CSV table of C-alpha atoms in Angstrom, one decimal:
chain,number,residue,atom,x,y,z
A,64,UNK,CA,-3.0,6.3,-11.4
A,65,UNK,CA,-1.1,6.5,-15.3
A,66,UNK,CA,0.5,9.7,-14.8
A,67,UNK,CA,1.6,8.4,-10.9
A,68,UNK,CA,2.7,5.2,-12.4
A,69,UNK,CA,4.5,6.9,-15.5
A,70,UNK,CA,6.2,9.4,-12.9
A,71,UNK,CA,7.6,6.7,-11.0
A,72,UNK,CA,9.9,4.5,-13.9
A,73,UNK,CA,13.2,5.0,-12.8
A,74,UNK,CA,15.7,7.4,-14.9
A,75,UNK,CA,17.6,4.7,-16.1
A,76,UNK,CA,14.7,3.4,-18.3
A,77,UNK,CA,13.8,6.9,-19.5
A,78,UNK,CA,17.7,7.1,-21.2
A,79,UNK,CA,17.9,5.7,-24.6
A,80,UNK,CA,20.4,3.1,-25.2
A,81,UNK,CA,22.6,1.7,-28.0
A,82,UNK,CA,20.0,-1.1,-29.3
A,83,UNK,CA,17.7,-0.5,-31.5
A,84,UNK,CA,14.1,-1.7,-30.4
A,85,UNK,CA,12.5,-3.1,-33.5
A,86,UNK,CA,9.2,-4.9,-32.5
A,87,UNK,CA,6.8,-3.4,-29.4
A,88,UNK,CA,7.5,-4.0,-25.8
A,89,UNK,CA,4.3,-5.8,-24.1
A,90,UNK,CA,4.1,-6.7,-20.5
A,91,UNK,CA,0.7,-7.8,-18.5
A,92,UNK,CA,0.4,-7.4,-14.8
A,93,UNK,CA,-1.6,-10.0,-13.1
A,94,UNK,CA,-2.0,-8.8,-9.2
A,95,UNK,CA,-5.0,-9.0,-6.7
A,96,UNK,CA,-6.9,-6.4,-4.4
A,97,UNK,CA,-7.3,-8.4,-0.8
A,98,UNK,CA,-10.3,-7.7,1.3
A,99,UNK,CA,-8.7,-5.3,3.3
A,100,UNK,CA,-7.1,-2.9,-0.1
A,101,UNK,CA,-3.8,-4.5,-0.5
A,102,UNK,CA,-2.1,-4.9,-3.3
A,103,UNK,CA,-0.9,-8.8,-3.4
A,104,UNK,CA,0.0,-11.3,-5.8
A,105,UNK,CA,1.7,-9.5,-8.4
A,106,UNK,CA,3.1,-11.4,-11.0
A,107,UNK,CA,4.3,-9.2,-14.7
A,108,UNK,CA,4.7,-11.0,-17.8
A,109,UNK,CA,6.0,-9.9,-21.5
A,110,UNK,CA,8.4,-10.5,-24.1
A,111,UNK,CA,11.3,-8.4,-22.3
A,112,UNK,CA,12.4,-9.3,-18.9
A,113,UNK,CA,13.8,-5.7,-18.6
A,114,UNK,CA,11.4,-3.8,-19.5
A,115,UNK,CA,9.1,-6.4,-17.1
A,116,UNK,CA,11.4,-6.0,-13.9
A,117,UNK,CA,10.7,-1.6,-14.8
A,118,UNK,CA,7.1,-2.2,-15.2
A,119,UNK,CA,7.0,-4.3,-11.5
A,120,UNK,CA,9.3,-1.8,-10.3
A,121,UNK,CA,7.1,1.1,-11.1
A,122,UNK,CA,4.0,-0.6,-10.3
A,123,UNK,CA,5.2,-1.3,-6.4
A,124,UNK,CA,6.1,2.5,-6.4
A,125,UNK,CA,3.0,4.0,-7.4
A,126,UNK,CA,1.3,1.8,-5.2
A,127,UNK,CA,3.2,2.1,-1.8
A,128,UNK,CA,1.1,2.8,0.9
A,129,UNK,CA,-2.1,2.9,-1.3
A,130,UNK,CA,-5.0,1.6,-0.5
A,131,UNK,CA,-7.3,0.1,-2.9
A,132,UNK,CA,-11.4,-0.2,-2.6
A,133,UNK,CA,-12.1,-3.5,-2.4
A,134,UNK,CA,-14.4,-5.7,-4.0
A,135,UNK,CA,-17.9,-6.8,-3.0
A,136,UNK,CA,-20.1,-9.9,-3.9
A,137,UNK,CA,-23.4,-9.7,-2.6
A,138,UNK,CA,-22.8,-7.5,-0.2
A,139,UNK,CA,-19.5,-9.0,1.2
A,140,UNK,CA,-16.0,-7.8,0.8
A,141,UNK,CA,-13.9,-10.0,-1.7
A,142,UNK,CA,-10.3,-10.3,-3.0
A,143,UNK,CA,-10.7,-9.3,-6.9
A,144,UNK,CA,-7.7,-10.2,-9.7
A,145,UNK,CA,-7.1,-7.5,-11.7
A,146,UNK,CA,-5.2,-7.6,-15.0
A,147,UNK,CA,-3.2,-4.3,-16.7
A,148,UNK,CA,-1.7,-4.3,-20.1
A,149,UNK,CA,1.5,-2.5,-21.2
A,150,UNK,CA,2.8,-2.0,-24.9
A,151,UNK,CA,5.5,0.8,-25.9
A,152,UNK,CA,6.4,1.1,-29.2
A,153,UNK,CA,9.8,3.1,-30.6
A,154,UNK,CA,10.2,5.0,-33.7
């Protein structure tokens, strides 16, 4: 899932721009896996709304018309949160 998620940031984040980006981007995505494999619930947090709205952006792609593996809980299916952690760092 990295590489398909990497793959799918848009070509205008990949282009480097004027400002100089002195401390680490950080963005966490909080979403949840439904009973039936759905992605749902996704919310992205971070200390750069851009580079939040790419990492959302991104995660829909690489996740359109996936289908997740739920959860179980003794023996019954179950929606799960999941949490994913970004940094990228520029030198």
């Amino acid at each position: 899932m990295k590489k398909k998620f990497l793959d799918t940031l848009s070509p205008k984040s990949k282009q480097p721009t004027k400002e100089v980006q002195t401390e680490p981007l950080r963005s966490e995505i909080n979403y949840v896996i439904d009973e039936s494999g759905n992605v749902t619930d996704i919310a992205v947090k971070g200390n750069n709304e851009n580079f939040n709205n790419e990492i959302k952006a991104a995660f829909l792609r690489a996740n359109d018309g996936v289908k997740w593996k739920p959860s179980t809980k003794n023996g019954a299916v179950i929606s799960y949160t999941m949490r994913l952690s970004m940094t990228m760092s520029f030198q």
